[in-house]
XYZ file of C-alpha atoms in Angstrom:
717
model
C 148.270 9.822 85.355
C 148.261 10.756 81.859
C 147.441 7.284 81.002
C 144.968 7.289 83.714
C 143.820 10.548 82.497
C 143.602 9.179 79.031
C 141.870 6.128 80.348
C 139.555 8.264 82.360
C 138.920 10.447 79.400
C 138.413 7.362 77.320
C 136.116 5.914 79.862
C 134.372 9.225 80.105
C 133.755 9.026 76.377
C 131.943 5.672 76.775
C 128.838 7.148 78.249
C 128.441 9.889 75.650
C 129.182 7.395 72.974
C 126.594 5.092 74.430
C 124.173 7.958 74.683
C 124.903 8.946 71.137
C 124.509 5.322 70.055
C 121.246 5.189 71.862
C 120.199 8.493 70.351
C 121.191 7.353 66.919
C 119.346 4.089 67.350
C 116.329 5.980 68.582
C 116.642 8.351 65.645
C 116.836 5.381 63.292
C 113.790 3.858 64.852
C 112.034 7.230 64.630
C 112.873 7.757 61.010
C 111.934 4.172 60.181
C 108.644 4.652 62.005
C 108.014 7.996 60.293
C 108.841 6.467 56.946
C 106.459 3.562 57.479
C 103.838 6.003 58.841
C 104.243 8.243 55.815
C 103.956 5.279 53.483
C 100.703 4.217 55.135
C 99.374 7.735 55.121
C 100.290 8.070 51.480
C 98.481 4.769 50.683
C 95.461 5.938 52.711
C 95.535 9.257 50.942
C 95.583 7.342 47.632
C 92.631 5.095 48.608
C 90.567 7.721 50.374
C 89.192 9.205 47.057
C 88.113 5.717 46.040
C 86.409 5.152 49.358
C 84.841 8.578 49.265
C 83.748 8.330 45.554
C 80.160 9.260 44.745
C 80.117 7.312 41.503
C 77.360 4.772 42.017
C 77.015 3.729 38.340
C 74.161 4.321 35.939
C 73.166 0.698 35.388
C 72.954 -2.550 37.237
C 76.058 -3.903 35.564
C 78.024 -0.706 36.320
C 76.963 -0.831 40.021
C 77.902 -4.499 40.254
C 81.250 -3.701 38.708
C 81.772 -0.886 41.237
C 80.806 -3.304 44.044
C 83.466 -5.719 42.954
C 86.064 -2.938 42.857
C 84.893 -1.687 46.306
C 85.114 -5.143 47.741
C 88.718 -5.261 46.551
C 89.318 -1.850 48.150
C 87.920 -3.001 51.453
C 90.088 -6.050 51.240
C 93.092 -3.881 50.754
C 92.109 -1.682 53.710
C 91.612 -4.715 55.836
C 95.039 -5.975 54.817
C 96.552 -2.635 55.930
C 95.052 -2.715 59.431
C 97.681 -5.203 60.750
C 100.406 -2.917 59.387
C 98.818 0.090 61.138
C 98.423 -2.009 64.338
C 102.103 -2.957 64.200
C 103.057 0.675 63.719
C 100.816 1.588 66.661
C 102.488 -1.067 68.814
C 105.933 0.207 67.787
C 104.879 3.766 68.536
C 103.544 2.863 71.954
C 106.715 0.943 72.725
C 108.886 3.859 71.630
C 106.760 6.217 73.752
C 106.982 3.937 76.752
C 110.745 3.657 76.289
C 110.865 7.441 76.581
C 111.834 8.110 73.034
C 113.016 11.614 72.617
C 110.409 12.164 69.816
C 107.502 10.639 71.676
C 105.186 13.594 71.024
C 105.905 13.466 67.307
C 105.532 9.691 67.303
C 102.229 9.968 69.136
C 101.032 12.648 66.739
C 101.972 10.576 63.724
C 100.412 7.396 65.019
C 97.231 9.209 66.004
C 97.002 10.777 62.527
C 97.573 7.404 60.936
C 94.913 5.781 63.106
C 92.440 8.599 62.385
C 93.079 8.446 58.649
C 92.646 4.656 58.714
C 89.369 4.945 60.593
C 88.243 7.653 58.212
C 89.086 5.657 55.134
C 87.435 2.575 56.611
C 84.330 4.539 57.502
C 84.194 6.014 54.030
C 84.539 2.531 52.582
C 81.705 1.261 54.797
C 79.490 4.135 53.786
C 80.320 3.539 50.089
C 79.607 -0.146 50.539
C 76.174 0.682 51.886
C 75.504 3.217 49.096
C 76.566 0.687 46.498
C 74.169 -1.799 48.047
C 71.418 0.823 47.776
C 72.514 1.554 44.227
C 72.217 -2.112 43.302
C 68.698 -2.220 44.670
C 67.776 0.999 42.893
C 69.336 -0.168 39.621
C 67.442 -3.475 39.930
C 64.316 -1.354 40.411
C 65.225 0.824 37.431
C 65.942 -2.317 35.297
C 62.558 -3.767 36.087
C 60.987 -0.357 35.645
C 62.645 -0.057 32.257
C 61.365 -3.475 31.252
C 57.927 -2.413 32.424
C 58.110 0.771 30.427
C 59.277 -1.149 27.346
C 56.421 -3.584 27.717
C 53.947 -0.764 28.155
C 55.297 0.997 25.078
C 54.971 -2.206 23.097
C 51.306 -2.532 24.085
C 50.444 1.135 23.535
C 50.280 0.930 19.672
C 47.860 -1.957 19.985
C 45.557 0.102 22.151
C 45.964 3.400 20.327
C 45.523 1.862 16.829
C 42.895 3.466 14.645
C 42.228 0.139 12.943
C 38.723 -0.831 14.041
C 38.282 -3.499 11.418
C 37.192 -3.571 7.830
C 34.432 -6.118 8.242
C 32.763 -8.226 10.914
C 35.382 -10.961 10.849
C 38.307 -8.543 11.220
C 36.531 -6.786 14.167
C 36.024 -10.155 15.842
C 39.706 -10.849 15.343
C 40.687 -7.477 16.792
C 38.388 -8.062 19.791
C 40.141 -11.381 20.438
C 43.491 -9.660 20.275
C 42.234 -6.961 22.636
C 41.049 -9.597 25.087
C 44.555 -11.082 25.020
C 46.056 -7.644 25.677
C 43.635 -7.077 28.594
C 44.635 -10.438 30.102
C 48.233 -9.421 29.739
C 47.514 -6.089 31.416
C 45.858 -7.868 34.316
C 48.845 -10.186 34.591
C 51.251 -7.284 34.302
C 49.480 -5.572 37.209
C 51.159 -8.106 39.519
C 54.555 -7.025 38.187
C 53.720 -3.399 38.782
C 52.495 -4.190 42.310
C 55.696 -6.080 43.041
C 57.683 -3.121 41.658
C 55.661 -0.747 43.863
C 56.432 -2.817 46.922
C 60.160 -2.667 46.024
C 60.024 1.101 45.463
C 58.094 1.747 48.643
C 60.642 -0.263 50.613
C 63.501 1.763 49.177
C 61.668 5.045 49.842
C 60.693 4.066 53.380
C 64.283 3.067 54.091
C 65.421 6.511 53.039
C 67.196 5.453 49.861
C 69.452 8.123 48.566
C 67.448 8.127 45.198
C 64.012 7.904 46.806
C 62.557 10.827 44.882
C 63.482 9.420 41.438
C 62.314 5.969 42.487
C 59.005 7.330 43.651
C 58.631 9.381 40.441
C 59.459 6.364 38.242
C 56.976 4.172 40.116
C 54.298 6.819 39.752
C 55.068 7.119 36.029
C 54.791 3.366 35.466
C 51.556 3.167 37.427
C 50.191 6.089 35.430
C 51.093 4.514 32.106
C 49.527 1.232 33.161
C 46.352 3.016 34.166
C 46.391 4.898 30.849
C 46.745 1.635 28.936
C 43.915 0.156 30.906
C 41.783 3.135 30.093
C 42.790 2.919 26.430
C 41.858 -0.769 26.447
C 38.413 0.098 27.704
C 38.048 2.814 25.056
C 39.265 0.489 22.314
C 36.905 -2.194 23.465
C 34.041 0.219 23.301
C 35.069 1.419 19.827
C 35.470 -2.159 18.532
C 32.063 -3.126 19.888
C 30.596 -0.061 18.215
C 32.376 -1.053 15.012
C 31.083 -4.613 15.366
C 27.536 -3.274 15.639
C 28.129 -1.165 12.520
C 29.488 -4.063 10.534
C 26.694 -6.329 11.637
C 24.271 -3.641 10.549
C 26.136 -3.262 7.231
C 26.151 -7.053 6.718
C 22.437 -7.221 7.341
C 21.953 -4.203 5.058
C 24.078 -5.878 2.350
C 22.074 -9.077 2.704
C 18.851 -7.078 2.454
C 20.291 -5.219 -0.528
C 21.319 -8.485 -2.215
C 17.933 -9.988 -1.507
C 16.304 -6.792 -2.791
C 18.493 -6.994 -5.934
C 17.384 -10.569 -6.553
C 13.779 -9.578 -6.081
C 14.304 -6.535 -8.310
C 15.516 -8.810 -11.070
C 12.222 -10.682 -10.721
C 10.167 -7.522 -10.603
C 12.109 -6.023 -13.496
C 11.585 -9.068 -15.645
C 10.342 -8.259 -19.122
C 8.862 -11.727 -19.568
C 5.168 -11.123 -20.234
C 4.415 -14.619 -21.425
C 4.184 -16.352 -24.750
C 0.421 -16.647 -24.697
C -2.645 -16.160 -22.498
C -2.055 -19.330 -20.475
C 1.587 -18.460 -19.920
C 0.843 -14.904 -18.773
C -1.818 -16.243 -16.358
C 0.837 -18.484 -14.835
C 3.137 -15.477 -14.588
C 0.462 -13.495 -12.838
C -0.126 -16.276 -10.304
C 3.632 -16.558 -9.703
C 3.896 -12.789 -9.302
C 1.043 -12.775 -6.744
C 3.125 -15.230 -4.746
C 6.111 -12.957 -5.186
C 4.117 -9.980 -3.830
C 3.167 -12.046 -0.799
C 6.840 -12.819 -0.147
C 7.604 -9.068 -0.411
C 4.983 -8.307 2.228
C 6.517 -10.967 4.523
C 10.001 -9.521 4.049
C 9.002 -5.933 4.916
C 9.558 -6.666 8.629
C 13.125 -7.667 8.032
C 13.815 -4.433 6.160
C 12.166 -2.381 8.911
C 14.270 -4.183 11.559
C 17.454 -3.473 9.635
C 16.555 0.235 9.366
C 15.662 0.278 13.114
C 19.163 -1.047 13.988
C 20.679 1.761 11.860
C 18.489 4.317 13.655
C 19.689 3.016 17.032
C 23.313 3.329 15.915
C 22.671 6.950 14.929
C 21.001 7.624 18.260
C 24.026 6.178 20.117
C 26.267 8.650 18.270
C 28.299 5.921 16.561
C 31.561 7.276 15.078
C 30.541 5.790 11.704
C 27.195 7.548 11.723
C 27.683 9.038 8.176
C 28.322 5.588 6.764
C 25.331 4.132 8.600
C 23.173 7.014 7.402
C 24.278 6.423 3.790
C 23.619 2.682 3.993
C 20.203 3.298 5.548
C 19.350 5.663 2.675
C 20.497 3.127 0.081
C 18.526 0.297 1.725
C 15.369 2.335 1.999
C 15.760 3.574 -1.602
C 16.244 -0.006 -2.908
C 13.188 -1.182 -0.970
C 11.028 1.705 -2.222
C 12.246 1.096 -5.795
C 11.443 -2.615 -5.446
C 7.909 -1.947 -4.286
C 7.365 0.604 -7.005
C 8.762 -1.770 -9.615
C 6.666 -4.652 -8.333
C 3.497 -2.518 -8.553
C 4.443 -1.463 -12.072
C 5.002 -5.137 -13.153
C 1.684 -6.142 -11.610
C -0.054 -3.537 -13.760
C 2.061 -4.462 -16.835
C 1.148 -8.147 -16.484
C -2.521 -7.270 -16.358
C -2.053 -5.287 -19.565
C 0.005 -8.087 -21.101
C -2.871 -10.478 -20.590
C -5.164 -8.293 -22.615
C -2.519 -8.024 -25.351
C -2.079 -11.818 -25.390
C -5.833 -12.280 -25.740
C -5.618 -9.910 -28.728
C -2.625 -11.915 -30.083
C -4.580 -15.163 -29.822
C -7.532 -13.673 -31.659
C -5.248 -12.209 -34.313
C -3.448 -15.566 -34.666
C -6.717 -17.436 -34.980
C -7.798 -14.970 -37.627
C -4.508 -15.362 -39.452
C -4.829 -19.143 -39.210
C -8.335 -18.930 -40.680
C -7.000 -16.756 -43.462
C -4.130 -19.204 -44.074
C -6.605 -22.122 -44.273
C -8.523 -20.209 -46.899
C -5.217 -19.415 -48.595
C -4.235 -23.087 -48.544
C -7.559 -24.175 -49.933
C -7.159 -22.010 -53.028
C -3.432 -22.675 -53.328
C -3.936 -26.449 -53.247
C -6.435 -26.512 -56.130
C -5.161 -26.753 -59.714
C -6.482 -25.046 -62.809
C -8.005 -28.038 -64.569
C -6.920 -30.069 -67.549
C -9.925 -29.450 -69.792
C -12.498 -26.746 -70.462
C -15.255 -28.407 -68.421
C -13.055 -28.774 -65.336
C -11.850 -25.172 -65.624
C -15.411 -23.830 -65.837
C -16.357 -25.850 -62.721
C -13.364 -24.365 -60.864
C -14.473 -20.868 -61.888
C -17.935 -21.386 -60.373
C -16.344 -22.844 -57.234
C -14.066 -19.821 -56.889
C -17.000 -17.448 -57.115
C -18.516 -19.252 -54.073
C -15.153 -18.968 -52.283
C -15.122 -15.206 -52.784
C -18.608 -14.993 -51.293
C -17.410 -16.892 -48.162
C -14.689 -14.261 -47.634
C -17.261 -11.836 -46.240
C -17.168 -13.636 -42.850
C -13.397 -13.435 -42.767
C -13.606 -9.749 -43.550
C -15.775 -9.162 -40.491
C -13.246 -10.972 -38.291
C -10.361 -8.906 -39.725
C -12.266 -5.673 -39.088
C -12.827 -6.780 -35.448
C -9.089 -7.411 -34.974
C -8.232 -4.003 -36.471
C -10.661 -2.232 -34.163
C -9.294 -4.041 -31.083
C -5.736 -3.212 -32.104
C -6.593 0.494 -32.130
C -8.181 0.313 -28.706
C -5.238 -1.544 -27.075
C -2.658 0.679 -28.739
C -4.305 3.684 -27.047
C -4.466 1.939 -23.663
C -0.889 0.512 -23.661
C 1.533 2.803 -25.465
C 4.453 0.556 -24.430
C 2.927 -2.361 -26.368
C 1.997 -0.233 -29.406
C 4.818 -1.649 -31.560
C 3.896 -5.269 -30.778
C 0.177 -4.580 -31.403
C 1.036 -2.844 -34.647
C 3.026 -5.899 -35.737
C 0.073 -8.224 -35.148
C -2.196 -5.710 -36.757
C 0.045 -5.558 -39.852
C 0.395 -9.351 -39.928
C -3.400 -9.748 -39.963
C -3.849 -7.092 -42.642
C -0.964 -8.532 -44.687
C -2.450 -12.041 -44.522
C -5.897 -10.661 -45.452
C -4.464 -8.578 -48.287
C -2.448 -11.540 -49.594
C -5.578 -13.732 -49.496
C -7.507 -11.174 -51.495
C -4.635 -10.859 -53.919
C -4.365 -14.599 -54.335
C -8.124 -14.892 -54.799
C -7.992 -12.244 -57.517
C -4.927 -13.880 -59.091
C -6.696 -17.269 -59.088
C -9.731 -15.748 -60.722
C -7.510 -14.192 -63.407
C -5.529 -17.443 -63.849
C -8.711 -19.497 -64.197
C -9.806 -17.112 -66.925
C -6.376 -17.430 -68.524
C -6.544 -21.253 -68.216
C -9.911 -21.189 -69.934
C -8.402 -19.191 -72.756
C -5.278 -21.408 -72.877
C -7.186 -24.629 -73.530
C -7.854 -23.624 -77.158
C -4.139 -22.929 -77.553
C -3.204 -26.358 -76.172
C -5.811 -28.038 -78.419
C -4.080 -26.435 -81.408
C -0.761 -27.738 -80.033
C -2.053 -31.285 -79.826
C -3.419 -31.048 -83.434
C -0.035 -29.811 -84.744
C 1.846 -32.508 -82.822
C -0.497 -35.183 -84.178
C -0.022 -33.848 -87.752
C 3.784 -33.847 -87.326
C 3.759 -37.431 -86.065
C 1.524 -38.426 -89.003
C 3.828 -36.695 -91.510
C 6.965 -38.283 -89.907
C 5.244 -41.652 -90.212
C 4.453 -40.981 -93.903
C 7.952 -39.698 -94.656
C 9.723 -42.589 -92.917
C 7.436 -45.448 -94.006
C 8.664 -46.316 -97.547
C 11.653 -48.545 -98.219
C 14.113 -47.835 -100.965
C 13.026 -48.696 -104.512
C 14.925 -51.434 -106.342
C 14.682 -50.003 -109.866
C 14.872 -46.667 -111.611
C 11.108 -46.324 -112.096
C 10.362 -47.075 -108.451
C 13.037 -44.615 -107.279
C 11.610 -41.859 -109.497
C 8.064 -42.508 -108.173
C 9.312 -42.497 -104.504
C 11.083 -39.184 -105.023
C 7.994 -37.650 -106.640
C 5.779 -38.731 -103.702
C 8.384 -37.367 -101.284
C 8.109 -33.934 -102.995
C 4.337 -34.062 -102.482
C 4.936 -34.449 -98.717
C 7.054 -31.330 -98.784
C 4.263 -29.378 -100.406
C 1.918 -30.521 -97.623
C 4.499 -29.469 -95.001
C 4.809 -26.021 -96.577
C 1.005 -25.656 -96.434
C 1.186 -25.826 -92.628
C 3.838 -23.081 -92.203
C 1.213 -20.433 -91.485
C -0.385 -22.553 -88.765
C 2.982 -23.014 -87.036
C 3.765 -19.347 -87.353
C 0.411 -18.358 -85.813
C 0.948 -20.851 -82.964
C 4.391 -19.418 -82.155
C 3.112 -15.828 -82.288
C 0.203 -16.620 -79.970
C 2.515 -18.369 -77.491
C 4.994 -15.501 -77.403
C 2.187 -13.026 -76.885
C 0.922 -15.043 -73.871
C 4.461 -15.213 -72.483
C 4.961 -11.454 -72.890
C 1.718 -10.955 -70.960
C 3.268 -12.940 -68.041
C 0.775 -15.738 -68.316
C 0.887 -17.873 -65.130
C 1.522 -20.954 -67.328
C 4.301 -19.255 -69.269
C 6.695 -22.109 -68.509
C 4.288 -24.678 -69.950
C 3.689 -22.511 -72.979
C 7.443 -22.211 -73.542
C 7.739 -25.963 -73.184
C 4.946 -26.540 -75.771
C 6.642 -24.178 -78.183
C 10.020 -25.808 -77.600
C 8.609 -29.304 -78.186
C 6.684 -28.228 -81.264
C 9.741 -26.503 -82.726
C 11.827 -29.553 -81.975
C 9.334 -31.881 -83.621
C 8.926 -29.533 -86.595
C 12.694 -29.393 -87.047
C 12.829 -33.178 -86.749
C 10.208 -33.424 -89.508
C 12.106 -30.996 -91.734
C 15.430 -32.742 -91.050
C 13.909 -36.139 -91.700
C 12.365 -34.985 -94.985
C 15.714 -33.476 -96.127
C 17.673 -36.600 -95.210
C 15.102 -38.847 -96.952
C 15.231 -36.608 -100.027
C 18.990 -36.917 -100.112
C 18.833 -40.676 -99.747
C 16.049 -40.983 -102.359
C 18.075 -38.913 -104.823
C 21.125 -41.106 -104.154
C 18.954 -44.175 -104.558
C 17.726 -42.925 -107.953
C 21.292 -42.347 -109.013
C 22.239 -45.759 -107.664
C 19.425 -47.548 -109.527
C 20.587 -45.931 -112.732
C 24.122 -47.151 -112.044
C 22.828 -50.594 -111.160
C 21.150 -50.711 -114.536
C 24.435 -49.933 -116.176
C 26.147 -52.482 -113.871
C 23.867 -55.158 -115.120
C 24.834 -54.279 -118.671
C 28.490 -54.346 -117.586
C 28.022 -57.741 -115.998
C 26.520 -59.070 -119.186
C 29.414 -57.622 -121.111
C 31.882 -59.333 -118.741
C 30.123 -62.637 -119.057
C 30.260 -62.356 -122.837
C 33.995 -61.591 -122.659
C 34.982 -64.311 -120.214
C 35.349 -67.039 -122.921
C 37.925 -64.882 -124.609
C 40.000 -64.761 -121.399
C 39.700 -68.526 -120.967
C 40.632 -69.260 -124.555
C 43.818 -71.381 -124.561
C 44.846 -70.493 -128.096
C 48.068 -68.521 -128.153
C 48.666 -68.451 -131.857
C 50.588 -70.759 -134.087
C 52.536 -68.111 -135.964
C 53.883 -64.690 -135.354
C 51.229 -62.910 -137.293
C 48.603 -64.886 -135.492
C 50.214 -64.060 -132.108
C 50.456 -60.401 -133.008
C 46.811 -60.471 -133.969
C 45.985 -61.970 -130.534
C 48.081 -59.278 -128.861
C 46.230 -56.485 -130.645
C 42.885 -58.038 -129.744
C 43.977 -58.375 -126.077
C 45.136 -54.774 -125.980
C 41.785 -53.694 -127.337
C 40.110 -55.812 -124.670
C 42.187 -54.117 -121.932
C 41.230 -50.709 -123.214
C 37.622 -51.761 -123.172
C 38.027 -52.858 -119.471
C 39.610 -49.520 -118.581
C 36.721 -47.737 -120.263
C 34.316 -49.696 -118.041
C 36.278 -48.968 -114.747
C 33.997 -45.988 -113.678
C 31.057 -48.276 -113.873
C 32.820 -50.691 -111.499
C 33.311 -47.832 -108.933
C 29.598 -47.128 -109.067
C 28.997 -50.589 -107.652
C 30.769 -49.601 -104.460
C 28.436 -46.541 -103.990
C 25.574 -48.928 -103.695
C 27.090 -50.310 -100.497
C 27.570 -46.795 -99.004
C 24.009 -45.823 -99.848
C 22.547 -48.869 -98.095
C 24.671 -48.064 -95.045
C 23.484 -44.454 -95.032
C 19.878 -45.555 -95.422
C 20.282 -47.985 -92.501
C 21.640 -45.165 -90.292
C 18.756 -42.917 -91.364
C 16.257 -45.628 -90.428
C 17.950 -46.081 -87.041
C 17.790 -42.294 -86.403
C 14.128 -42.239 -87.423
C 13.420 -45.221 -85.137
C 15.151 -43.416 -82.254
C 13.172 -40.262 -82.947
C 9.894 -42.229 -82.928
C 10.937 -43.861 -79.645
C 11.741 -40.450 -78.112
C 8.384 -39.125 -79.269
C 6.631 -42.092 -77.681
C 8.494 -41.495 -74.435
C 7.683 -37.809 -74.515
C 4.059 -38.499 -75.172
C 4.070 -41.068 -72.375
C 5.592 -38.498 -70.008
C 2.977 -35.968 -70.973
C 0.261 -38.537 -70.407
C 1.659 -39.515 -67.004
C 2.065 -35.850 -66.000
C -1.510 -35.126 -66.998
C -2.680 -38.174 -65.144
C -0.624 -37.134 -62.095
C -2.118 -33.643 -62.126
C -5.614 -35.093 -62.366
C -4.910 -37.438 -59.468
C -3.470 -34.631 -57.330
C -6.529 -32.525 -58.194
C -8.800 -35.390 -57.252
C -7.060 -35.989 -53.878
C -7.105 -32.219 -53.137
C -10.802 -32.040 -53.930
C -11.532 -35.069 -51.747
C -9.554 -33.588 -48.839
C -11.264 -30.279 -49.208
C -14.711 -31.927 -49.379
C -13.772 -34.023 -46.327
C -12.729 -30.865 -44.440
C -15.974 -29.115 -45.394
C -17.972 -32.117 -44.203
C -16.022 -32.196 -40.909
C -16.534 -28.473 -40.352
C -20.193 -28.913 -41.171
C -20.466 -31.615 -38.535
C -18.618 -29.488 -35.935
C -20.656 -26.344 -36.546
C -23.975 -28.085 -37.370
C -23.900 -26.675 -40.831
C -23.121 -23.089 -39.698
C -20.310 -21.255 -41.491
C -16.941 -21.395 -39.782
C -16.387 -18.421 -37.485
C -13.658 -17.632 -35.028
C -15.119 -16.363 -31.815
C -13.966 -12.836 -31.088
C -12.996 -12.630 -27.403
C -14.508 -9.825 -25.469
C -12.009 -7.238 -24.411
C -13.065 -5.665 -21.171
C -11.452 -4.552 -18.020
C -12.300 -2.507 -14.966
C -12.084 1.227 -15.278
C -9.637 1.240 -12.374
C -7.226 -1.116 -14.191
C -7.394 1.037 -17.299
C -6.682 4.196 -15.364
C -3.821 2.451 -13.519
C -2.281 1.287 -16.741
C -2.629 4.745 -18.238
C -0.918 6.212 -15.176
C 1.947 3.717 -15.352
C 2.272 4.490 -19.032
C 4.798 1.751 -19.704
C 7.238 -0.496 -17.945
C 10.103 1.229 -19.697
C 9.035 4.599 -18.322
C 8.777 3.135 -14.862
C 12.334 1.905 -15.089
C 13.412 5.258 -16.376
C 11.759 7.105 -13.489
C 13.427 4.796 -10.981
C 16.844 5.282 -12.508
C 16.283 9.061 -12.576
C 15.437 9.021 -8.879
C 18.604 7.071 -8.164
C 20.639 9.485 -10.218
């Protein structure tokens, strides 16, 4: 029994043990289930913040990055659904098997399923929001690009650079046209962006308000740029009008400047014909000015229209209009002044021509008296004096012409003060020429009188020269005497010549004194007088020197002839002594030889005593040589005198020939003038100086070209 009891007890333990095993196994399953459930809940709790995150990024790249992360999250959630399904199946099986913790299991599995659904829903919502965020960020990216493009274009349309000239304005207009084309093209981008934004707003995008505001902002900026483009186009066109006006004004100013240079010309012609050509050319110039007045008026009209339109550069236009009008007014005033000045210049040139003709007439008279000589003899000089008296009578007609020029100079100087200096110069030239002619006429009259007086002086010169030549011929004619008596006679006659020369000393002294007196009086032939005195002094000195040299030679010749006489005696003595020298006897004894020696010594002493006489023989040779040189010098002097006389003759002949040719030319000119004027005296026609009273008053009003220029400059200042 006990065994049975033990067995029964043992067998009774089997059921509790089985129950406990079953309970333990159920508990194990429960705790395993709860552990797995808790793990999933923990994972869901970890992922729920990611699925519920409101971070949608602030850029397209950030949103796309979040999308990638969310896709990974959804993948993880999807990978957890089979695990949750397995847990649900296990829970349902445990509940169906009557697990002791079925309520708890059911609660846990329901919580897990709810959390999974919640996380999955949150992930789905976030996925949709991220999709919306991508679209909005794409919109914002395009909107940002649009804003950037609009900002880039704004400086081009808000620029204050409206060009510096016509070309730069044209260039800016072309750039503006390009910008306007770009704006029109960009309008399509804005329209596309508007369509995108409207779609997002209509769909109820979470950022609809900002999207709508951004779209409105972009459209507003585009409209503003379009308005700015219109404004800039208007301003550039206004600027173009201004620059076209300024260009036209500059061209008018340049043309006016060129014409002003013509009108301001100080060329009033070289003579009457030239100034008439200038007047004709200036009349053509005035016609061209009248034709150009329409262009100037049109330019000013354009400027007036710009002012009426209220152009922003109105002050500049106003200034340029004032400058253009001032230049045009100055040009017309200057042209009027030059027209009057040319009219006055013509009168002055007529005066110049008359004055020049008068001066030419005076110069012809001057040349006629300057070309004539003063005669070579008394008869010719007296004829020239009578002719000069007739010349002075003819000067009365010239005087009338000069007085006419002087009177006209005074009248023109009063009418044209600006030409006073020029008129005074011509006036002075005429008076100077007339004064010089009168002075030369007076000088010629005085010189003719002096020439008449000088002929006596020159006659005396010719007489003295002839006497000197005669005396030189007398002094140099004789040859040397060949004996003592002839030498003494030649020396005596030579002394007589000296007495005759001394007798002429007073005549030479008087001639020199008279010549020096004429020179001191500044005689017009002072140079010829000096030359005559020089020649006479030279010839007189030659005569004196020749006489002295001849005297010396004649004295030597006398001395020589005396020595020659002694030489002849010496020669006879030598001839008488030669037999002694040729004697061949030398003595036959000592006494005889000694006697010969004494005789020979005496002979040698005699020879030594005669030695001075032998030296005198050599002086004869020197004397002849000196006489030969003297003759050669005298011959050269005679030749020089012949040449001088020939030169004087040729010079006198040349002067007579020149005088003859001058007289013939003068007579031919007088005959020609007589034929031209039918025998009437030569007169230069005095032009009539007349002008209209209106022209005179106009010239007096204009005063002078210089004053006109000064007034114009003062007005500009």
